[in-house]
Amino acid sequence: MSTVLLTSGATLGTHVPALILAGRLRALGIEVRVEVFERLLRPDELDRLRAAKLAFRGNFKLAVAAQRMVRDQMPALDDAAVGDLLHAWRAADVDQVVIFSGFWVPVVERYEALTSRTPRVDICHLDAAPTASFNLFRARTERFRHVWMFDAERGTAPTSIRVGDEDPVPWEEREPRLLAHGGGWGLGTYRDRAADLARAGLLVDVVTHDPADVSGLPIGCRAFMIDPEWEAWQDDGFPPFGEILPDGTVRYRRGLAHHDSFDLARHRVAMLCKTGGGTLIDSLWSATPIVLLAPFGAHEQVNADLWRRLGYGVTEQEWRDSGHSLDLLKSLHRNLLAAREGTADYAAELAADAARTEVPG
């Protein structure tokens, strides 16, 4: 018996938490594998995905509009690759499935038809509202267990994927810098907003995805980069990440337990970014507040509204009106510290489920 985590490399806010969860499950003695949806795509569809990534980074409005036209991806898959994967699951006696991307739902349905065992299936929502891919299959997933990292109605984080085992860095030990990023694809207005803050005298670390992004950054910005050649579906690890040195070179690092940008977030006074689910998890476990930027779709708007309502984040305009107050950010940090108490450990829950269904030898 084994567990599979079904993720998508098209968004690191989905993929990275799945990798973290896999590591925590292995530490608890659970046999687990991570499957990346894009490994099933035909080569021509992968080329389209790469082209879309470039187009969306240059045009955030286009990216938001495209999200409203999401469709079932089964016709884009390589049938032989899907068949091989399903037979591998059957051979491994996969009995526990966690779906991080709705595009996997039809594949899981095919596995259910193929095996005599009825697997336990969790729909893992990293956001406070369903994403576009889950909305595609809303009716077909009602029979599965839905696990929410964030409950917008109750204003809680009922369960979570813990990032690292260290306590948050005390406020007094943090550098007075912000970490600006645009998620796994580098989407949104964060580079322009980071430059504005740097010109106002603030210190900002900016995560880039293209060497060309660095030239427009003013004094006060430090540039970091996710290796632009790296693709999640060709690799089993976290994205290579490093600081861009004055000579333009990058010394990439790769964490084993979590992504390296989380270590930056732990030592900063705030993140300047949009509000994907993966970013909310980073914010919670680093106790680093978010200066909220324009969201990517309706689910990120729900996330942003929740973070602001709970006192874990502040809009860019509100922070500007405060005179870029560090005391305001400190109060949000304290709220996040308190929020971590009482949050259930999703890895421990899954491990307990697996233990209950083991057949004695």
GROMACS .gro file of C-alpha atoms in nm:
model
  361
    1MET     CA    1   0.000   0.000   0.000
    2SER     CA    2   0.121   0.349  -0.075
    3THR     CA    3   0.025   0.714  -0.105
    4VAL     CA    4   0.044   0.938  -0.411
    5LEU     CA    5   0.039   1.318  -0.411
    6LEU     CA    6  -0.092   1.457  -0.739
    7THR     CA    7   0.042   1.801  -0.818
    8SER     CA    8   0.105   2.033  -1.109
    9GLY     CA    9   0.435   2.189  -1.207
   10ALA     CA   10   0.251   2.472  -1.378
   11THR     CA   11   0.221   2.643  -1.042
   12LEU     CA   12   0.488   2.616  -0.774
   13GLY     CA   13   0.233   2.726  -0.517
   14THR     CA   14   0.080   2.382  -0.567
   15HIS     CA   15   0.392   2.179  -0.638
   16VAL     CA   16   0.620   2.300  -0.359
   17PRO     CA   17   0.372   2.230  -0.075
   18ALA     CA   18   0.323   1.880  -0.218
   19LEU     CA   19   0.699   1.821  -0.209
   20ILE     CA   20   0.714   1.945   0.150
   21LEU     CA   21   0.425   1.717   0.247
   22ALA     CA   22   0.596   1.421   0.080
   23GLY     CA   23   0.910   1.478   0.285
   24ARG     CA   24   0.714   1.498   0.608
   25LEU     CA   25   0.524   1.179   0.525
   26ARG     CA   26   0.847   0.991   0.453
   27ALA     CA   27   0.982   1.105   0.788
   28LEU     CA   28   0.674   0.942   0.943
   29GLY     CA   29   0.744   0.614   0.764
   30ILE     CA   30   0.486   0.648   0.486
   31GLU     CA   31   0.570   0.526   0.135
   32VAL     CA   32   0.483   0.818  -0.090
   33ARG     CA   33   0.541   0.932  -0.446
   34VAL     CA   34   0.477   1.270  -0.606
   35GLU     CA   35   0.328   1.274  -0.955
   36VAL     CA   36   0.349   1.589  -1.170
   37PHE     CA   37   0.061   1.634  -1.414
   38GLU     CA   38   0.274   1.784  -1.690
   39ARG     CA   39   0.469   1.457  -1.724
   40LEU     CA   40   0.158   1.319  -1.891
   41LEU     CA   41   0.124   1.598  -2.148
   42ARG     CA   42   0.214   1.541  -2.511
   43PRO     CA   43   0.529   1.728  -2.623
   44ASP     CA   44   0.328   1.978  -2.828
   45GLU     CA   45   0.116   2.062  -2.524
   46LEU     CA   46   0.427   2.117  -2.314
   47ASP     CA   47   0.551   2.362  -2.576
   48ARG     CA   48   0.220   2.549  -2.549
   49LEU     CA   49   0.255   2.560  -2.172
   50ARG     CA   50   0.605   2.707  -2.194
   51ALA     CA   51   0.485   2.971  -2.440
   52ALA     CA   52   0.194   3.061  -2.213
   53LYS     CA   53   0.427   3.099  -1.917
   54LEU     CA   54   0.635   3.358  -2.104
   55ALA     CA   55   0.327   3.541  -2.231
   56PHE     CA   56   0.164   3.556  -1.888
   57ARG     CA   57   0.477   3.689  -1.719
   58GLY     CA   58   0.472   3.980  -1.960
   59ASN     CA   59   0.098   4.041  -1.941
   60PHE     CA   60  -0.071   3.985  -1.605
   61LYS     CA   61  -0.416   4.078  -1.737
   62LEU     CA   62  -0.382   3.808  -2.003
   63ALA     CA   63  -0.292   3.554  -1.733
   64VAL     CA   64  -0.599   3.644  -1.526
   65ALA     CA   65  -0.825   3.626  -1.833
   66ALA     CA   66  -0.682   3.288  -1.935
   67GLN     CA   67  -0.766   3.143  -1.595
   68ARG     CA   68  -1.133   3.198  -1.670
   69MET     CA   69  -1.102   2.974  -1.977
   70VAL     CA   70  -0.954   2.668  -1.805
   71ARG     CA   71  -1.070   2.339  -1.958
   72ASP     CA   72  -1.034   1.966  -1.899
   73GLN     CA   73  -0.680   1.864  -1.998
   74MET     CA   74  -0.744   1.494  -2.066
   75PRO     CA   75  -0.742   1.544  -2.447
   76ALA     CA   76  -0.391   1.693  -2.414
   77LEU     CA   77  -0.245   1.387  -2.243
   78ASP     CA   78  -0.033   1.109  -2.388
   79ASP     CA   79  -0.256   0.801  -2.359
   80ALA     CA   80   0.039   0.564  -2.326
   81ALA     CA   81   0.188   0.770  -2.043
   82VAL     CA   82  -0.145   0.770  -1.859
   83GLY     CA   83  -0.178   0.394  -1.901
   84ASP     CA   84   0.174   0.331  -1.774
   85LEU     CA   85   0.111   0.549  -1.470
   86LEU     CA   86  -0.216   0.376  -1.379
   87HIS     CA   87  -0.060   0.032  -1.406
   88ALA     CA   88   0.230   0.148  -1.188
   89TRP     CA   89  -0.019   0.264  -0.923
   90ARG     CA   90  -0.198  -0.068  -0.941
   91ALA     CA   91   0.128  -0.259  -0.901
   92ALA     CA   92   0.219  -0.042  -0.599
   93ASP     CA   93  -0.130  -0.094  -0.453
   94VAL     CA   94  -0.190   0.279  -0.419
   95ASP     CA   95  -0.467   0.320  -0.165
   96GLN     CA   96  -0.435   0.686  -0.061
   97VAL     CA   97  -0.451   0.974  -0.308
   98VAL     CA   98  -0.414   1.346  -0.240
   99ILE     CA   99  -0.515   1.573  -0.529
  100PHE     CA  100  -0.358   1.920  -0.534
  101SER     CA  101  -0.474   2.009  -0.888
  102GLY     CA  102  -0.821   1.945  -1.025
  103PHE     CA  103  -0.679   1.836  -1.360
  104TRP     CA  104  -0.598   1.501  -1.196
  105VAL     CA  105  -0.962   1.415  -1.120
  106PRO     CA  106  -1.035   1.226  -1.447
  107VAL     CA  107  -0.708   1.031  -1.410
  108VAL     CA  108  -0.804   0.924  -1.057
  109GLU     CA  109  -1.146   0.817  -1.183
  110ARG     CA  110  -0.975   0.592  -1.437
  111TYR     CA  111  -0.762   0.441  -1.161
  112GLU     CA  112  -1.073   0.370  -0.954
  113ALA     CA  113  -1.220   0.181  -1.250
  114LEU     CA  114  -0.899  -0.017  -1.295
  115THR     CA  115  -0.842  -0.138  -0.939
  116SER     CA  116  -1.050  -0.355  -0.709
  117ARG     CA  117  -0.943  -0.140  -0.414
  118THR     CA  118  -1.131   0.183  -0.351
  119PRO     CA  119  -0.861   0.439  -0.270
  120ARG     CA  120  -0.913   0.711  -0.013
  121VAL     CA  121  -0.908   1.041  -0.199
  122ASP     CA  122  -0.847   1.384  -0.049
  123ILE     CA  123  -0.900   1.706  -0.240
  124CYS     CA  124  -0.636   1.931  -0.083
  125HIS     CA  125  -0.731   2.297  -0.109
  126LEU     CA  126  -0.431   2.521  -0.050
  127ASP     CA  127  -0.647   2.828  -0.110
  128ALA     CA  128  -0.946   2.960   0.084
  129ALA     CA  129  -1.168   2.912  -0.224
  130PRO     CA  130  -1.167   2.650  -0.502
  131THR     CA  131  -0.922   2.716  -0.784
  132ALA     CA  132  -1.023   2.705  -1.149
  133SER     CA  133  -0.911   2.345  -1.200
  134PHE     CA  134  -1.117   2.220  -0.904
  135ASN     CA  135  -1.420   2.419  -1.018
  136LEU     CA  136  -1.413   2.221  -1.343
  137PHE     CA  137  -1.497   1.903  -1.154
  138ARG     CA  138  -1.692   2.036  -0.857
  139ALA     CA  139  -1.983   1.789  -0.887
  140ARG     CA  140  -1.757   1.492  -0.954
  141THR     CA  141  -1.550   1.552  -0.640
  142GLU     CA  142  -1.833   1.586  -0.389
  143ARG     CA  143  -1.784   1.222  -0.282
  144PHE     CA  144  -1.418   1.282  -0.189
  145ARG     CA  145  -1.291   1.429   0.137
  146HIS     CA  146  -1.214   1.798   0.100
  147VAL     CA  147  -0.927   1.922   0.317
  148TRP     CA  148  -0.897   2.299   0.353
  149MET     CA  149  -0.579   2.468   0.463
  150PHE     CA  150  -0.775   2.790   0.517
  151ASP     CA  151  -1.142   2.837   0.606
  152ALA     CA  152  -1.263   3.173   0.480
  153GLU     CA  153  -1.603   3.144   0.647
  154ARG     CA  154  -1.469   3.067   0.995
  155GLY     CA  155  -1.149   3.267   0.953
  156THR     CA  156  -0.920   2.983   1.057
  157ALA     CA  157  -0.634   2.764   0.935
  158PRO     CA  158  -0.780   2.427   1.044
  159THR     CA  159  -0.499   2.214   0.905
  160SER     CA  160  -0.173   2.289   0.732
  161ILE     CA  161   0.145   2.160   0.575
  162ARG     CA  162   0.414   2.273   0.814
  163VAL     CA  163   0.722   2.425   0.650
  164GLY     CA  164   1.035   2.339   0.844
  165ASP     CA  165   1.062   2.255   1.213
  166GLU     CA  166   1.226   2.575   1.335
  167ASP     CA  167   1.036   2.844   1.520
  168PRO     CA  168   0.987   3.176   1.340
  169VAL     CA  169   1.279   3.417   1.357
  170PRO     CA  170   1.216   3.670   1.637
  171TRP     CA  171   1.115   4.011   1.508
  172GLU     CA  172   1.418   4.182   1.659
  173GLU     CA  173   1.652   3.950   1.466
  174ARG     CA  174   1.497   4.015   1.125
  175GLU     CA  175   1.652   4.237   0.861
  176PRO     CA  176   1.438   4.544   0.779
  177ARG     CA  177   1.388   4.417   0.425
  178LEU     CA  178   1.092   4.295   0.221
  179LEU     CA  179   1.082   3.986   0.000
  180ALA     CA  180   0.902   4.056  -0.329
  181HIS     CA  181   0.793   3.771  -0.555
  182GLY     CA  182   0.530   3.672  -0.808
  183GLY     CA  183   0.484   3.307  -0.724
  184GLY     CA  184   0.624   3.023  -0.928
  185TRP     CA  185   0.566   3.194  -1.262
  186GLY     CA  186   0.670   3.543  -1.155
  187LEU     CA  187   0.326   3.689  -1.222
  188GLY     CA  188   0.182   4.023  -1.126
  189THR     CA  189   0.296   4.372  -1.044
  190TYR     CA  190   0.555   4.286  -0.781
  191ARG     CA  191   0.864   4.399  -0.974
  192ASP     CA  192   0.723   4.747  -1.036
  193ARG     CA  193   0.599   4.779  -0.678
  194ALA     CA  194   0.933   4.661  -0.541
  195ALA     CA  195   1.111   4.923  -0.751
  196ASP     CA  196   0.875   5.193  -0.621
  197LEU     CA  197   0.947   5.097  -0.261
  198ALA     CA  198   1.321   5.088  -0.322
  199ARG     CA  199   1.308   5.438  -0.471
  200ALA     CA  200   1.127   5.545  -0.153
  201GLY     CA  201   1.426   5.427   0.048
  202LEU     CA  202   1.312   5.078   0.151
  203LEU     CA  203   1.522   4.764   0.116
  204VAL     CA  204   1.375   4.490  -0.100
  205ASP     CA  205   1.482   4.144  -0.212
  206VAL     CA  206   1.327   4.060  -0.549
  207VAL     CA  207   1.281   3.709  -0.687
  208THR     CA  208   1.328   3.714  -1.064
  209HIS     CA  209   1.278   3.454  -1.334
  210ASP     CA  210   1.477   3.611  -1.615
  211PRO     CA  211   1.820   3.782  -1.610
  212ALA     CA  212   1.663   4.069  -1.804
  213ASP     CA  213   1.449   4.155  -1.500
  214VAL     CA  214   1.753   4.266  -1.302
  215SER     CA  215   1.851   4.566  -1.513
  216GLY     CA  216   1.544   4.768  -1.415
  217LEU     CA  217   1.587   4.729  -1.040
  218PRO     CA  218   1.702   5.044  -0.854
  219ILE     CA  219   1.955   5.072  -0.572
  220GLY     CA  220   1.813   4.913  -0.259
  221CYS     CA  221   1.704   4.597  -0.437
  222ARG     CA  222   1.885   4.267  -0.419
  223ALA     CA  223   1.798   4.017  -0.690
  224PHE     CA  224   1.746   3.644  -0.648
  225MET     CA  225   1.654   3.398  -0.919
  226ILE     CA  226   1.477   3.068  -0.967
  227ASP     CA  227   1.672   2.884  -1.236
  228PRO     CA  228   1.482   2.974  -1.557
  229GLU     CA  229   1.582   2.642  -1.715
  230TRP     CA  230   1.431   2.435  -1.434
  231GLU     CA  231   1.096   2.260  -1.490
  232ALA     CA  232   0.915   2.071  -1.217
  233TRP     CA  233   0.813   1.787  -1.446
  234GLN     CA  234   1.175   1.705  -1.528
  235ASP     CA  235   1.294   1.702  -1.168
  236ASP     CA  236   1.198   1.554  -0.831
  237GLY     CA  237   1.338   1.832  -0.611
  238PHE     CA  238   1.276   2.189  -0.509
  239PRO     CA  239   1.355   2.468  -0.757
  240PRO     CA  240   1.720   2.580  -0.774
  241PHE     CA  241   1.740   2.924  -0.614
  242GLY     CA  242   2.018   3.174  -0.552
  243GLU     CA  243   2.128   3.536  -0.530
  244ILE     CA  244   2.238   3.712  -0.848
  245LEU     CA  245   2.591   3.835  -0.781
  246PRO     CA  246   2.729   4.169  -0.910
  247ASP     CA  247   2.897   3.992  -1.203
  248GLY     CA  248   2.563   3.840  -1.307
  249THR     CA  249   2.636   3.486  -1.196
  250VAL     CA  250   2.403   3.288  -0.972
  251ARG     CA  251   2.508   3.027  -0.720
  252TYR     CA  252   2.202   2.806  -0.705
  253ARG     CA  253   2.108   2.614  -0.392
  254ARG     CA  254   1.845   2.348  -0.337
  255GLY     CA  255   1.688   2.275  -0.003
  256LEU     CA  256   1.607   1.918   0.091
  257ALA     CA  257   1.314   1.982   0.327
  258HIS     CA  258   1.168   2.298   0.174
  259HIS     CA  259   1.226   2.569  -0.087
  260ASP     CA  260   1.515   2.810  -0.027
  261SER     CA  261   1.304   3.123  -0.067
  262PHE     CA  262   1.128   3.027   0.257
  263ASP     CA  263   1.454   3.088   0.443
  264LEU     CA  264   1.454   3.443   0.305
  265ALA     CA  265   1.092   3.493   0.411
  266ARG     CA  266   1.175   3.383   0.766
  267HIS     CA  267   1.428   3.665   0.802
  268ARG     CA  268   1.223   3.947   0.642
  269VAL     CA  269   0.968   4.186   0.790
  270ALA     CA  270   0.714   4.124   0.512
  271MET     CA  271   0.652   3.966   0.175
  272LEU     CA  272   0.536   4.187  -0.112
  273CYS     CA  273   0.330   3.962  -0.336
  274LYS     CA  274  -0.002   3.831  -0.455
  275THR     CA  275  -0.172   3.572  -0.239
  276GLY     CA  276  -0.152   3.220  -0.375
  277GLY     CA  277  -0.214   2.933  -0.136
  278GLY     CA  278   0.153   2.839  -0.119
  279THR     CA  279   0.238   3.195  -0.018
  280LEU     CA  280  -0.020   3.186   0.261
  281ILE     CA  281   0.143   2.869   0.396
  282ASP     CA  282   0.483   3.039   0.383
  283SER     CA  283   0.341   3.342   0.562
  284LEU     CA  284   0.184   3.130   0.836
  285TRP     CA  285   0.488   2.918   0.916
  286SER     CA  286   0.743   3.198   0.888
  287ALA     CA  287   0.510   3.439   1.074
  288THR     CA  288   0.594   3.691   0.802
  289PRO     CA  289   0.307   3.923   0.704
  290ILE     CA  290   0.210   4.001   0.346
  291VAL     CA  291   0.186   4.340   0.180
  292LEU     CA  292  -0.095   4.244  -0.055
  293LEU     CA  293  -0.070   4.299  -0.430
  294ALA     CA  294  -0.326   4.243  -0.709
  295PRO     CA  295  -0.456   3.884  -0.700
  296PHE     CA  296  -0.441   3.620  -0.972
  297GLY     CA  297  -0.807   3.526  -1.004
  298ALA     CA  298  -1.105   3.503  -0.771
  299HIS     CA  299  -0.953   3.247  -0.533
  300GLU     CA  300  -0.653   3.472  -0.463
  301GLN     CA  301  -0.890   3.761  -0.393
  302VAL     CA  302  -1.060   3.544  -0.130
  303ASN     CA  303  -0.715   3.463   0.011
  304ALA     CA  304  -0.619   3.831   0.025
  305ASP     CA  305  -0.947   3.931   0.190
  306LEU     CA  306  -0.902   3.658   0.451
  307TRP     CA  307  -0.541   3.754   0.530
  308ARG     CA  308  -0.637   4.120   0.567
  309ARG     CA  309  -0.943   4.041   0.781
  310LEU     CA  310  -0.744   3.820   1.016
  311GLY     CA  311  -0.470   4.078   1.058
  312TYR     CA  312  -0.200   3.881   0.876
  313GLY     CA  313  -0.165   4.118   0.583
  314VAL     CA  314  -0.215   4.475   0.469
  315THR     CA  315  -0.277   4.622   0.127
  316GLU     CA  316   0.004   4.815  -0.034
  317GLN     CA  317  -0.203   5.134  -0.016
  318GLU     CA  318  -0.275   5.087   0.355
  319TRP     CA  319   0.090   5.029   0.429
  320ARG     CA  320   0.187   5.336   0.225
  321ASP     CA  321  -0.071   5.543   0.416
  322SER     CA  322   0.090   5.427   0.742
  323GLY     CA  323   0.421   5.572   0.628
  324HIS     CA  324   0.551   5.221   0.563
  325SER     CA  325   0.529   5.154   0.936
  326LEU     CA  326   0.740   4.867   1.067
  327ASP     CA  327   0.533   4.873   1.386
  328LEU     CA  328   0.227   4.787   1.178
  329LEU     CA  329   0.409   4.491   1.024
  330LYS     CA  330   0.525   4.383   1.370
  331SER     CA  331   0.164   4.368   1.491
  332LEU     CA  332   0.073   4.147   1.193
  333HIS     CA  333   0.371   3.925   1.273
  334ARG     CA  334   0.242   3.879   1.628
  335ASN     CA  335  -0.101   3.782   1.494
  336LEU     CA  336   0.060   3.516   1.276
  337LEU     CA  337   0.256   3.378   1.571
  338ALA     CA  338  -0.070   3.327   1.758
  339ALA     CA  339  -0.242   3.175   1.453
  340ARG     CA  340   0.003   2.886   1.436
  341GLU     CA  341  -0.127   2.747   1.766
  342GLY     CA  342  -0.394   2.481   1.726
  343THR     CA  343  -0.339   2.421   1.354
  344ALA     CA  344  -0.353   2.048   1.278
  345ASP     CA  345  -0.063   1.877   1.100
  346TYR     CA  346  -0.189   1.738   0.769
  347ALA     CA  347   0.107   1.502   0.737
  348ALA     CA  348   0.027   1.348   1.076
  349GLU     CA  349  -0.339   1.310   0.977
  350LEU     CA  350  -0.248   1.127   0.656
  351ALA     CA  351   0.000   0.904   0.838
  352ALA     CA  352  -0.266   0.813   1.093
  353ASP     CA  353  -0.512   0.730   0.813
  354ALA     CA  354  -0.253   0.505   0.651
  355ALA     CA  355  -0.180   0.327   0.980
  356ARG     CA  356  -0.549   0.254   1.040
  357THR     CA  357  -0.585   0.079   0.705
  358GLU     CA  358  -0.270  -0.135   0.718
  359VAL     CA  359  -0.341  -0.505   0.700
  360PRO     CA  360  -0.162  -0.696   0.979
  361GLY     CA  361   0.098  -0.945   0.857
   0.00000   0.00000   0.00000
